[in-house]
Coordinates of C-alpha atoms in Angstrom, one line a residue:
Chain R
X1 CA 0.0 0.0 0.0
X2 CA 1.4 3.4 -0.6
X3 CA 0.9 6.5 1.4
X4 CA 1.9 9.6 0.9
X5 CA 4.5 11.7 3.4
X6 CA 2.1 13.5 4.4
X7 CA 0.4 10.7 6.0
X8 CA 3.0 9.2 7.7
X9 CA 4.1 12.9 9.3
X10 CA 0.8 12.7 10.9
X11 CA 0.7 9.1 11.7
X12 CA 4.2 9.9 13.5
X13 CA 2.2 12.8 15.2
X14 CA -1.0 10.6 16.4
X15 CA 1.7 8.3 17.7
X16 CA 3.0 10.9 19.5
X17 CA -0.2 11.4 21.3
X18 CA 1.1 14.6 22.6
X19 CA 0.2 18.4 21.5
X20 CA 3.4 20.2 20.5
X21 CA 4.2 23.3 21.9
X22 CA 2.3 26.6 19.7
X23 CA 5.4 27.7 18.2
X24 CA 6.7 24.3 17.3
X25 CA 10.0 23.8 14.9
X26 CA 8.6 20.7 14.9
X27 CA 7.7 21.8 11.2
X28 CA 8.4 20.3 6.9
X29 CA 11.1 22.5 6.3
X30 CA 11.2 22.1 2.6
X31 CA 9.8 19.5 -0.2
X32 CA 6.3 18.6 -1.5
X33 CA 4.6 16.3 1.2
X34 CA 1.6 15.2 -1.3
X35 CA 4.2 12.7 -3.1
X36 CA 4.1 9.0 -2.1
X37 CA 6.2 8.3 -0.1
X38 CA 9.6 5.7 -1.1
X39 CA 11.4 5.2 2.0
X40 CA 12.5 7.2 5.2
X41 CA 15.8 8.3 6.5
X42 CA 16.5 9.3 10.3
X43 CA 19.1 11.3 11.3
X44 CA 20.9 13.6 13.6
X45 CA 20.7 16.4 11.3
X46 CA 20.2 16.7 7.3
X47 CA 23.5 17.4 6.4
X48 CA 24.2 17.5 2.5
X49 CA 26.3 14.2 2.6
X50 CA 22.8 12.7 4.5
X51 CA 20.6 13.9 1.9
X52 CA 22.4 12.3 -0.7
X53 CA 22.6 9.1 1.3
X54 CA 18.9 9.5 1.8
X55 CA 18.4 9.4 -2.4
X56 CA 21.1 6.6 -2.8
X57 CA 19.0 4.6 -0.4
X58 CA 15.4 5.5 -1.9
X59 CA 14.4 7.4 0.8
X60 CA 12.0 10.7 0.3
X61 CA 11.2 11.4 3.8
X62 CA 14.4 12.8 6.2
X63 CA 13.8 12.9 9.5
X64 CA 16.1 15.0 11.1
X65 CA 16.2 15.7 14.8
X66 CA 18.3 19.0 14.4
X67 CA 17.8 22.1 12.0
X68 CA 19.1 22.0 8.1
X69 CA 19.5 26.1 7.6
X70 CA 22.2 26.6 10.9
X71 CA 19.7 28.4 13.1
X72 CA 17.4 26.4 16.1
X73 CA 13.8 28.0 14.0
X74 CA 15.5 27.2 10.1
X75 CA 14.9 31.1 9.7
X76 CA 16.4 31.2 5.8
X77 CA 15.6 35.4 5.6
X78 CA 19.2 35.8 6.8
X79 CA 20.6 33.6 3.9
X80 CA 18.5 34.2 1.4
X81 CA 19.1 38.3 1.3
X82 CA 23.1 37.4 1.6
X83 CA 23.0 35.4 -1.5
X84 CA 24.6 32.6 0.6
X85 CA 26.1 30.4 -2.1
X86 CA 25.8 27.4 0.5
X87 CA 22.1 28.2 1.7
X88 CA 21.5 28.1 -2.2
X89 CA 23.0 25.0 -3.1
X90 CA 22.1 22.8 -0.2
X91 CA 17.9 24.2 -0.6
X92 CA 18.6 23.1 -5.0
X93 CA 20.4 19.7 -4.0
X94 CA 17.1 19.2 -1.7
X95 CA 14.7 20.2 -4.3
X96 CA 16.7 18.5 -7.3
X97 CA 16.3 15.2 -5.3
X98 CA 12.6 15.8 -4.4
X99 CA 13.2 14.8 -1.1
X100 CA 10.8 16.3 1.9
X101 CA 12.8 17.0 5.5
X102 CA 10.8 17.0 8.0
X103 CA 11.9 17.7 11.8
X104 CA 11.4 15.7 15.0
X105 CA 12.5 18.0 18.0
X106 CA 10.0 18.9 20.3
X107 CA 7.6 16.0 19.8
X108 CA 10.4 13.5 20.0
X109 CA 11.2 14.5 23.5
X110 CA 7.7 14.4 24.9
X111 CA 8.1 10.4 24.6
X112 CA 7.8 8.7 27.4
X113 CA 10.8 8.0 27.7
X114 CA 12.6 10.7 26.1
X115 CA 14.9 8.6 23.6
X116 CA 17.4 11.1 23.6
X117 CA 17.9 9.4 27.4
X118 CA 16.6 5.8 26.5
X119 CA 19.2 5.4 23.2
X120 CA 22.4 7.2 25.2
X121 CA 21.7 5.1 28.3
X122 CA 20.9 1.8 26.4
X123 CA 24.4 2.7 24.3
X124 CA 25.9 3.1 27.7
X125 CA 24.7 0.1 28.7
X126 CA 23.4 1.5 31.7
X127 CA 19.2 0.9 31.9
X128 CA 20.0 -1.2 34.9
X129 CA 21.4 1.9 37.0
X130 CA 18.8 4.6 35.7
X131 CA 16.1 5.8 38.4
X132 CA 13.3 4.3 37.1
X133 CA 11.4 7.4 38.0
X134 CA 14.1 9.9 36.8
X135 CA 16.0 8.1 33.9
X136 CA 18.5 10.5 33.7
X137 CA 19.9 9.9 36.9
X138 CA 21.8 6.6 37.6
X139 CA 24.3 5.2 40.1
X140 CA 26.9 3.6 38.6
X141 CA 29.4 1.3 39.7
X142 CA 32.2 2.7 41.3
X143 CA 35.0 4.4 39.3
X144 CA 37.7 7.0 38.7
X145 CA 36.1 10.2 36.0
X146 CA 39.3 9.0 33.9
X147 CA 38.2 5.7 33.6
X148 CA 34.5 7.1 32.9
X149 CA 36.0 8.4 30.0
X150 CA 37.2 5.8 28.6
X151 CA 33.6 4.0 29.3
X152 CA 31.9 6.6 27.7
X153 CA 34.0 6.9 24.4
X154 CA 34.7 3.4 23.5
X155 CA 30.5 2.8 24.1
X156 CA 29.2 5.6 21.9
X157 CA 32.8 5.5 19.4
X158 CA 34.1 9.0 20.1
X159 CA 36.9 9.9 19.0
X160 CA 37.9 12.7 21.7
X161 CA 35.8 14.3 24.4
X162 CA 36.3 17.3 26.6
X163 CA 36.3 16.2 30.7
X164 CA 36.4 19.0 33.3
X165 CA 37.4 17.7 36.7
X166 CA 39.5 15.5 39.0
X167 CA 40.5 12.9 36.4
X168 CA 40.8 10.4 39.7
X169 CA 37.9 11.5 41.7
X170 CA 35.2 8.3 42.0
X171 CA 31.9 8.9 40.1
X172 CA 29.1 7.2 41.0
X173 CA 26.1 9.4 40.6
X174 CA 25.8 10.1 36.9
X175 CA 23.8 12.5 35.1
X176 CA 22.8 12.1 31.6
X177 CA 21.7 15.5 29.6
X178 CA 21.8 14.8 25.9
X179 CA 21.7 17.6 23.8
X180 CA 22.5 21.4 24.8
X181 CA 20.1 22.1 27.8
X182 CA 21.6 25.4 28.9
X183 CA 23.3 26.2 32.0
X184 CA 20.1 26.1 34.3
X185 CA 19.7 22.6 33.4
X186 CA 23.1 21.7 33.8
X187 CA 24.3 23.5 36.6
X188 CA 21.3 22.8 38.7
X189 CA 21.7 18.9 38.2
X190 CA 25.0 19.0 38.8
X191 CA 24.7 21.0 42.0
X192 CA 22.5 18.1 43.3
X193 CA 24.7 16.2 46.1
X194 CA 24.0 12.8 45.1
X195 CA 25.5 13.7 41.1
X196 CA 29.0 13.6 41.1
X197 CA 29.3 13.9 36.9
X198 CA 27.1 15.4 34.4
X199 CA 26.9 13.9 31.2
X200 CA 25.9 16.7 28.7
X201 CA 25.8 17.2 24.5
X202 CA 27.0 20.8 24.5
X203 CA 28.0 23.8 27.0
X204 CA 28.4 27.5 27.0
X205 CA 32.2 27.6 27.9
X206 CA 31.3 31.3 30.2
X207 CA 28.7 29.0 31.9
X208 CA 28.9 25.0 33.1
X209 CA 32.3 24.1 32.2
X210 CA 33.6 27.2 34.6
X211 CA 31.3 26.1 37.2
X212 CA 32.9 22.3 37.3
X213 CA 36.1 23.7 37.6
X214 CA 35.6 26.4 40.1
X215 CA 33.7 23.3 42.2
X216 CA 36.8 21.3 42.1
X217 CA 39.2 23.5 42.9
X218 CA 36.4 24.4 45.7
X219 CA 36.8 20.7 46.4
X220 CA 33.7 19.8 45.9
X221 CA 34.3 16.9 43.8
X222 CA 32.6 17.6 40.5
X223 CA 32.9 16.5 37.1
X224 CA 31.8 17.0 33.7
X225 CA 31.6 15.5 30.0
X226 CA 31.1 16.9 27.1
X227 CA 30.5 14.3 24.4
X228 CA 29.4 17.0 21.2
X229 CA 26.0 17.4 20.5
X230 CA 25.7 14.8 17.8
X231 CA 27.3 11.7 19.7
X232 CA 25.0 12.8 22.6
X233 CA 21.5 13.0 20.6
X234 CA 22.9 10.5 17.6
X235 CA 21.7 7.2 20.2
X236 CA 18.5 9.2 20.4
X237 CA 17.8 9.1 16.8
X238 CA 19.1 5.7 16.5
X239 CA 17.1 4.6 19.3
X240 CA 13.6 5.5 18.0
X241 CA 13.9 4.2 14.4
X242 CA 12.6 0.6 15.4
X243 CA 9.5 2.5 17.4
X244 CA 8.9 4.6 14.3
X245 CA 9.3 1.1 12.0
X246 CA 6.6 -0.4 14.5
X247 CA 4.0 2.3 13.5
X248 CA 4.4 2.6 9.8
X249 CA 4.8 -1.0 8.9
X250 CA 6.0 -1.7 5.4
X251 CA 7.8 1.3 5.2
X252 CA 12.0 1.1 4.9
X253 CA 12.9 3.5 7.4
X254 CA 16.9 3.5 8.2
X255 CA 19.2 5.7 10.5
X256 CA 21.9 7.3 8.7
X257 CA 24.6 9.0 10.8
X258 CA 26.0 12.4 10.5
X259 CA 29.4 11.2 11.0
X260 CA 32.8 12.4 11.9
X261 CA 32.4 16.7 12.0
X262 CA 35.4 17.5 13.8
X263 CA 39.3 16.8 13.2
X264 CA 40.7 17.3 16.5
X265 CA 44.2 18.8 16.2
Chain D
X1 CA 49.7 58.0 45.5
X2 CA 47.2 55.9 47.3
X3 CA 43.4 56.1 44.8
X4 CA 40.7 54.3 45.6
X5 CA 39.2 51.0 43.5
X6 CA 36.7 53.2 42.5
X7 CA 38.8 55.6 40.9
X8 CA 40.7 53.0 39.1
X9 CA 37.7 52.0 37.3
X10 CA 36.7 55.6 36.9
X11 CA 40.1 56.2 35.2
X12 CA 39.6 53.2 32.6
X13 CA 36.1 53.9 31.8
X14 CA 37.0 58.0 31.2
X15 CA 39.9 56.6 29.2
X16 CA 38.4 54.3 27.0
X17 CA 36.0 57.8 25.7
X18 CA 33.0 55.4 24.4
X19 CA 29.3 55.4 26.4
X20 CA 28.6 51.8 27.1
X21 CA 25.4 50.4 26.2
X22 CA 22.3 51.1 28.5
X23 CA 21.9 47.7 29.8
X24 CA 26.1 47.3 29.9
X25 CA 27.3 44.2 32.1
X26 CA 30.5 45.9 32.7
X27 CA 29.7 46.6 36.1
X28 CA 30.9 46.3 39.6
X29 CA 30.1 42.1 40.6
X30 CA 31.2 42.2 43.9
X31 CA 33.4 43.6 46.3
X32 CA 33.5 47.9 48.5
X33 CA 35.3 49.5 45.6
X34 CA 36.0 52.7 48.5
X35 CA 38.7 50.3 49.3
X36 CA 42.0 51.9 49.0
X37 CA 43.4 50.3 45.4
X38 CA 46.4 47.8 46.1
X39 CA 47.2 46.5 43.0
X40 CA 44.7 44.8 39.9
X41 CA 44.8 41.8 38.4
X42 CA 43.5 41.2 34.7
X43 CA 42.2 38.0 33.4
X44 CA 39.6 36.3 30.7
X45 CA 37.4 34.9 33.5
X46 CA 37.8 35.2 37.6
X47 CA 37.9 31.5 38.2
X48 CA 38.5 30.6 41.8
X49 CA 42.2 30.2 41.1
X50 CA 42.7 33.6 39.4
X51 CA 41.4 35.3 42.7
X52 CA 43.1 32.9 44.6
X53 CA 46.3 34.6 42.7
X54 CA 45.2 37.8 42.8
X55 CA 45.2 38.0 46.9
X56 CA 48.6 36.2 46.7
X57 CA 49.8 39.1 44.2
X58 CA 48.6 41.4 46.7
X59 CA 45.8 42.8 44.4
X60 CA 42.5 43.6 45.3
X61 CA 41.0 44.9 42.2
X62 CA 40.2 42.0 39.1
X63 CA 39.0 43.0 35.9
X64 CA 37.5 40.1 33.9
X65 CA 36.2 39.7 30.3
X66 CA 33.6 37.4 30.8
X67 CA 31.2 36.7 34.3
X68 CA 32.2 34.8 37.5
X69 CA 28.6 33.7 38.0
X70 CA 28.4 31.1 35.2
X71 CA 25.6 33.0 33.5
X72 CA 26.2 36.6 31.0
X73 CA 24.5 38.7 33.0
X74 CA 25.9 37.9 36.1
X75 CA 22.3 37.3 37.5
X76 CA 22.5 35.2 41.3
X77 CA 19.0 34.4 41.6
X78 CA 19.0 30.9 40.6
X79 CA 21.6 30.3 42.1
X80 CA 21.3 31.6 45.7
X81 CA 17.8 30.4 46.2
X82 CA 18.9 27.1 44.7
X83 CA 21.3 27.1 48.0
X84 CA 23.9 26.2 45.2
X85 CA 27.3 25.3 47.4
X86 CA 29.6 26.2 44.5
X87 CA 28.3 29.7 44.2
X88 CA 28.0 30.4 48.4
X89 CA 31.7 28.7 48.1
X90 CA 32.8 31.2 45.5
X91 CA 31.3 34.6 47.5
X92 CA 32.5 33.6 50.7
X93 CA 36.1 33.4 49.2
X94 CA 35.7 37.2 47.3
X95 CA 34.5 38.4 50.5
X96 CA 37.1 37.1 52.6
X97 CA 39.7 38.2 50.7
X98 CA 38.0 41.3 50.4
X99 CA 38.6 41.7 46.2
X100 CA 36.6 43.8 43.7
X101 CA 35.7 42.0 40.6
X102 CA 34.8 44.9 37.6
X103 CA 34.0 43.1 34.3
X104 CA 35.5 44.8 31.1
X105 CA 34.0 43.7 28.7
X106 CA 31.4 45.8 26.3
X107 CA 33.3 49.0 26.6
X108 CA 36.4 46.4 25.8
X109 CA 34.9 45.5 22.4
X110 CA 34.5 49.2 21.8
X111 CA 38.1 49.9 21.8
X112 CA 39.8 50.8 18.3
X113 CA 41.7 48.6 17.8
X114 CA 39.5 45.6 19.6
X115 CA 42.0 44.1 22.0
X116 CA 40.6 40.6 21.3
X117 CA 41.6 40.9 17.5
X118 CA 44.7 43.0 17.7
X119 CA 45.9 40.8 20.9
X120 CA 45.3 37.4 18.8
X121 CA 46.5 39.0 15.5
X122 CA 49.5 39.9 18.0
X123 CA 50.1 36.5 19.3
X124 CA 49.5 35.2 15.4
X125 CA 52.1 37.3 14.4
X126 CA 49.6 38.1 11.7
X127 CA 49.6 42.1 12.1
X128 CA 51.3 42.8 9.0
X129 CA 48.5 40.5 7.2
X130 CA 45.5 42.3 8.6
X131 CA 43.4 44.7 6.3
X132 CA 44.1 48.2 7.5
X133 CA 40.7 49.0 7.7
X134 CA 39.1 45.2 8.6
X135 CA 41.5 44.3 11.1
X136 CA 39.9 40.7 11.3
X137 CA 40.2 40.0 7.6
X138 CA 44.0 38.6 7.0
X139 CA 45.8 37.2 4.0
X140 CA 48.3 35.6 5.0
X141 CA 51.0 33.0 3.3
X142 CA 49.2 30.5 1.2
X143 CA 49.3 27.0 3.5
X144 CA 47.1 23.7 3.7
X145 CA 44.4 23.9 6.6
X146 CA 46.2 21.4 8.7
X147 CA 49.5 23.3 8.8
X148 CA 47.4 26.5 9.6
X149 CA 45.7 24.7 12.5
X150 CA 49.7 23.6 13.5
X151 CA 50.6 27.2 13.1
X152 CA 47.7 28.7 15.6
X153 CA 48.3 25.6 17.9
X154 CA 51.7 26.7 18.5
X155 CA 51.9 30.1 18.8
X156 CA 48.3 30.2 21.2
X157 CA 50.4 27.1 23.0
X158 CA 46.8 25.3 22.5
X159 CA 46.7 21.9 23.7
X160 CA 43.9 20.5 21.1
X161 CA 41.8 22.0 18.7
X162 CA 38.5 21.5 16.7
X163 CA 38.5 21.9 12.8
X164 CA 36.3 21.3 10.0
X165 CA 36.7 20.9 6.4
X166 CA 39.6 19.6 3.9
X167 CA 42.7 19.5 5.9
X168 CA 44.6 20.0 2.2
X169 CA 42.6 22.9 1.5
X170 CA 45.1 25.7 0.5
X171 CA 44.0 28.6 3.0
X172 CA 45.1 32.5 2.6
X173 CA 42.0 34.7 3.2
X174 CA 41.6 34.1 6.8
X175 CA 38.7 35.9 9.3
X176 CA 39.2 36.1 12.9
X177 CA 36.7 36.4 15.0
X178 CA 37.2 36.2 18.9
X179 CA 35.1 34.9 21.7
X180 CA 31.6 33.5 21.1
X181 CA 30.2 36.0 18.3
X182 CA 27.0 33.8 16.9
X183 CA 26.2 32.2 13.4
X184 CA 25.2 35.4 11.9
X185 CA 28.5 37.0 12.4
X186 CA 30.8 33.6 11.8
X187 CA 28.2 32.3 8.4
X188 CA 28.5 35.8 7.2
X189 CA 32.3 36.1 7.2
X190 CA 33.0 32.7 6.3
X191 CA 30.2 33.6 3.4
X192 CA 32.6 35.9 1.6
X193 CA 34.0 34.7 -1.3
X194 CA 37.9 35.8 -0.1
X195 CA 37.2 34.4 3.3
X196 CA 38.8 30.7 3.0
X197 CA 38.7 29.8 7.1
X198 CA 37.2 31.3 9.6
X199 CA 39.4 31.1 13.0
X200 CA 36.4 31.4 16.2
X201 CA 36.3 30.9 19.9
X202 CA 33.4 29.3 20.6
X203 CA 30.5 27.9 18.1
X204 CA 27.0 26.3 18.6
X205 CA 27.2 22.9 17.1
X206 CA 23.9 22.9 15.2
X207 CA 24.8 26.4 13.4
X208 CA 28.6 27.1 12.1
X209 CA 30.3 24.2 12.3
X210 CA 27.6 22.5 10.4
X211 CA 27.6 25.1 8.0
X212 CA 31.5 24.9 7.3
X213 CA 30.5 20.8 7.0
X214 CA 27.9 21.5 4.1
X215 CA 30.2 24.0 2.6
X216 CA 33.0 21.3 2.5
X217 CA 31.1 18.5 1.2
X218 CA 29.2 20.7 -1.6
X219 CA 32.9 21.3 -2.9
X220 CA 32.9 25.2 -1.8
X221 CA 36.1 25.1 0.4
X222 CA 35.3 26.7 3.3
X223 CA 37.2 25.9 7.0
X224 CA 36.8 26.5 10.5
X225 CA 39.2 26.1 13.4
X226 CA 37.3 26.4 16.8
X227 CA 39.9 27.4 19.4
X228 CA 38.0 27.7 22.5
X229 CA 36.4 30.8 24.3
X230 CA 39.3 31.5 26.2
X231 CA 42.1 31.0 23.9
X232 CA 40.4 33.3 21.4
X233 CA 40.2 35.9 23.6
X234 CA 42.9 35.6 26.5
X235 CA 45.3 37.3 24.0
X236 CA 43.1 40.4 24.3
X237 CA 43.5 40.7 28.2
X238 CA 46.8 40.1 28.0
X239 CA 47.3 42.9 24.9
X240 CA 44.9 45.3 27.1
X241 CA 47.2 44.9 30.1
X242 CA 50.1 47.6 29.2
X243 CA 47.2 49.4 27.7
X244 CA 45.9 49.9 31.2
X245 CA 49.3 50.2 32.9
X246 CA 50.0 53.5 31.0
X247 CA 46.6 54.8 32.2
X248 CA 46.8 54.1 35.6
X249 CA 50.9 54.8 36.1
X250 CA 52.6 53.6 39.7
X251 CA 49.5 50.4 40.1
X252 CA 50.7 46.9 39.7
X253 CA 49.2 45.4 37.2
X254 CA 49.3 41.8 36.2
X255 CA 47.3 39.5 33.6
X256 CA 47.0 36.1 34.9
X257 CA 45.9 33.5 32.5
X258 CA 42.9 30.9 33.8
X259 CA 45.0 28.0 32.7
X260 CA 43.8 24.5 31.6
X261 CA 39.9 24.5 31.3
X262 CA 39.2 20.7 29.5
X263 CA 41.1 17.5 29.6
X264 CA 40.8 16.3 25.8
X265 CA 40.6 12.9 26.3

């Protein structure tokens, strides 16, 4: 049976079962959703070596978690009036390939539970220690932040991550926050006594990161890892393909990842 | 001549000839500035272990670039009636040792040249390069990307790095652009056509350095080097040091860098 995008967007959304918020970015950002649709990609973020994976693997529909046009809302005003020659070429590659994006932010973190959490702590092999109430929060066993490095990098295959810390303090409360949640987030969970390490995507470098060092040389035993916002939400994505598989049956839905950004020199 | 940390500030701010903005963070955080000056201590951000160094240098006057509070603004709200032990930690120690903490940082930005460009260009040894008139714009030597990441690695002394793009790209037009300026500013420069890298402090992961990625991959030749907040802008405080020194003659004055922020691991 074929069905158009359109219809599986809003099947996604009845699956949902929640109400996004009014303003949103939850939103097709480009492409004709009337077409029928071949074949759906999910991803971290539509990058232009994604969206030609997406066409290579007969894919019309690209999910993609994060923005395509470099700004949170895909506001395009800013690029459009420069004549940006990148803008430009990435919206005719998109339109050349008649491929529809269409973006999963808000909604996907209403699931219950968010699988932002679910895929990094499955990845991390770590369901067992999450509070079942709270499932960002788990006690771990036992270890120095050095070797909780090494835990988290060889688990989720990153290639270098930024630690802030004792490198031989013992971590046992660990606190996962994928993605960039801001300094309130961040801070606050980490100020909690029973978190000794906060586990985030991205930081303000004026903001988090200086309050885990100015806790440890306060002594008071802090840590803090920054994984990138891609290998911190990438699980997320990866995570929810089989739940999106389960409600549009028949459709060949794959995760494609973003792969390597940074060289780190 | 014994003046006040009052005057001090009074001095700079008269001396720097610009109005700040209306709703100007570069105000007094903390800290009786009636207090008979003893000596000032510059720095990118008062961590706990600058101020520590400042007592132990016998000043009692710090001027920072960026906040001590973990937040722009400086606002203590959430933190205090969050009871948040890092913060109490942190005030108890400014008040013991009975500093002032001034931040300089928008009427900074105002000065002709900006110390954060003409400081890095400094350190860069990339003066000569500079357009006259765009100080931040730079032609420089032709050289691959990877030996211009080498070249800024060593004379910044920075431990490791973030790039993006074609290490063997041939880069000569290069932008620089301090601190944590936003996409607009670091997509617009990197937009123009004799702009081949963009060198940045700090970046949101969902705007430039994805942009710099799609620019790569759709054969435009674009790079960016992400050197961290501080390194990108430490050379200013330390190029606005003398700066000060000649304006307020017979004080001690002494930058003191914050030192190692992430373990790149």
């Amino acid at each position: 049976m074929t069905i158009t995008i359109q219809h599986a967007i809003d099947t996604i959304i009845a699956a949902v079962g929640a109400a996004p918020p009014p303003d949103t970015v939850d939103t097709i950002k480009i492409g004709d959703p009337t077409q029928p649709l071949t074949g759906i990609v999910t991803t971290f973020l539509a990058t232009v070596e994604v969206i030609e994976q997406a066409s290579q693997l007969g894919a019309n529909l690209i999910i993609t978690h994060e923005p395509i046009f470099y700004n949170h809302r895909d506001e395009t005003d800013w690029l459009a009036l420069a004549g940006n020659p990148v803008y430009a070429a990435k919206r005719r590659l998109i339109e050349q390939q008649r491929v529809v994006i269409w973006r999963f932010h808000d909604l996907l973190h209403t699931l219950q539970p968010d699988p932002t959490v679910a895929g990094l702590l499955d990845e991390l092999e770590w369901i067992a220690c999450a509070l079942p109430e709270q499932l960002h929060l788990c006690r771990i066993p036992p270890m120095p932040l050095r070797q909780l490095a090494d835990w988290v990098k060889t688990r989720l295959r990153i290639e270098t991550l930024r630690v802030v810390g004792d490198l031989d303090m013992t971590c046992q409360g660990v606190a996962i926050l994928p993605g960039c949640p801001g300094r309130g987030a961040q801070i606050g969970v980490l100020a909690q006594p029973e978190v000794d390490v906060v586990i985030t995507g991205e930081i303000s470098e004026w903001e988090t990161s200086e309050y885990a060092r100015d806790a440890t040389r306060l002594g008071q035993g802090k840590g803090l890892l920054v994984l990138g916002h891609a290998a911190s939400e990438e699980p997320g994505m990866r995570w929810v393909t089989p739940w999106l598989q389960a409600r549009l049956p028949g459709v060949d839905i794959r995760f494609v990842p973003t792969g390597k950004l940074f060289h780190w020199l």
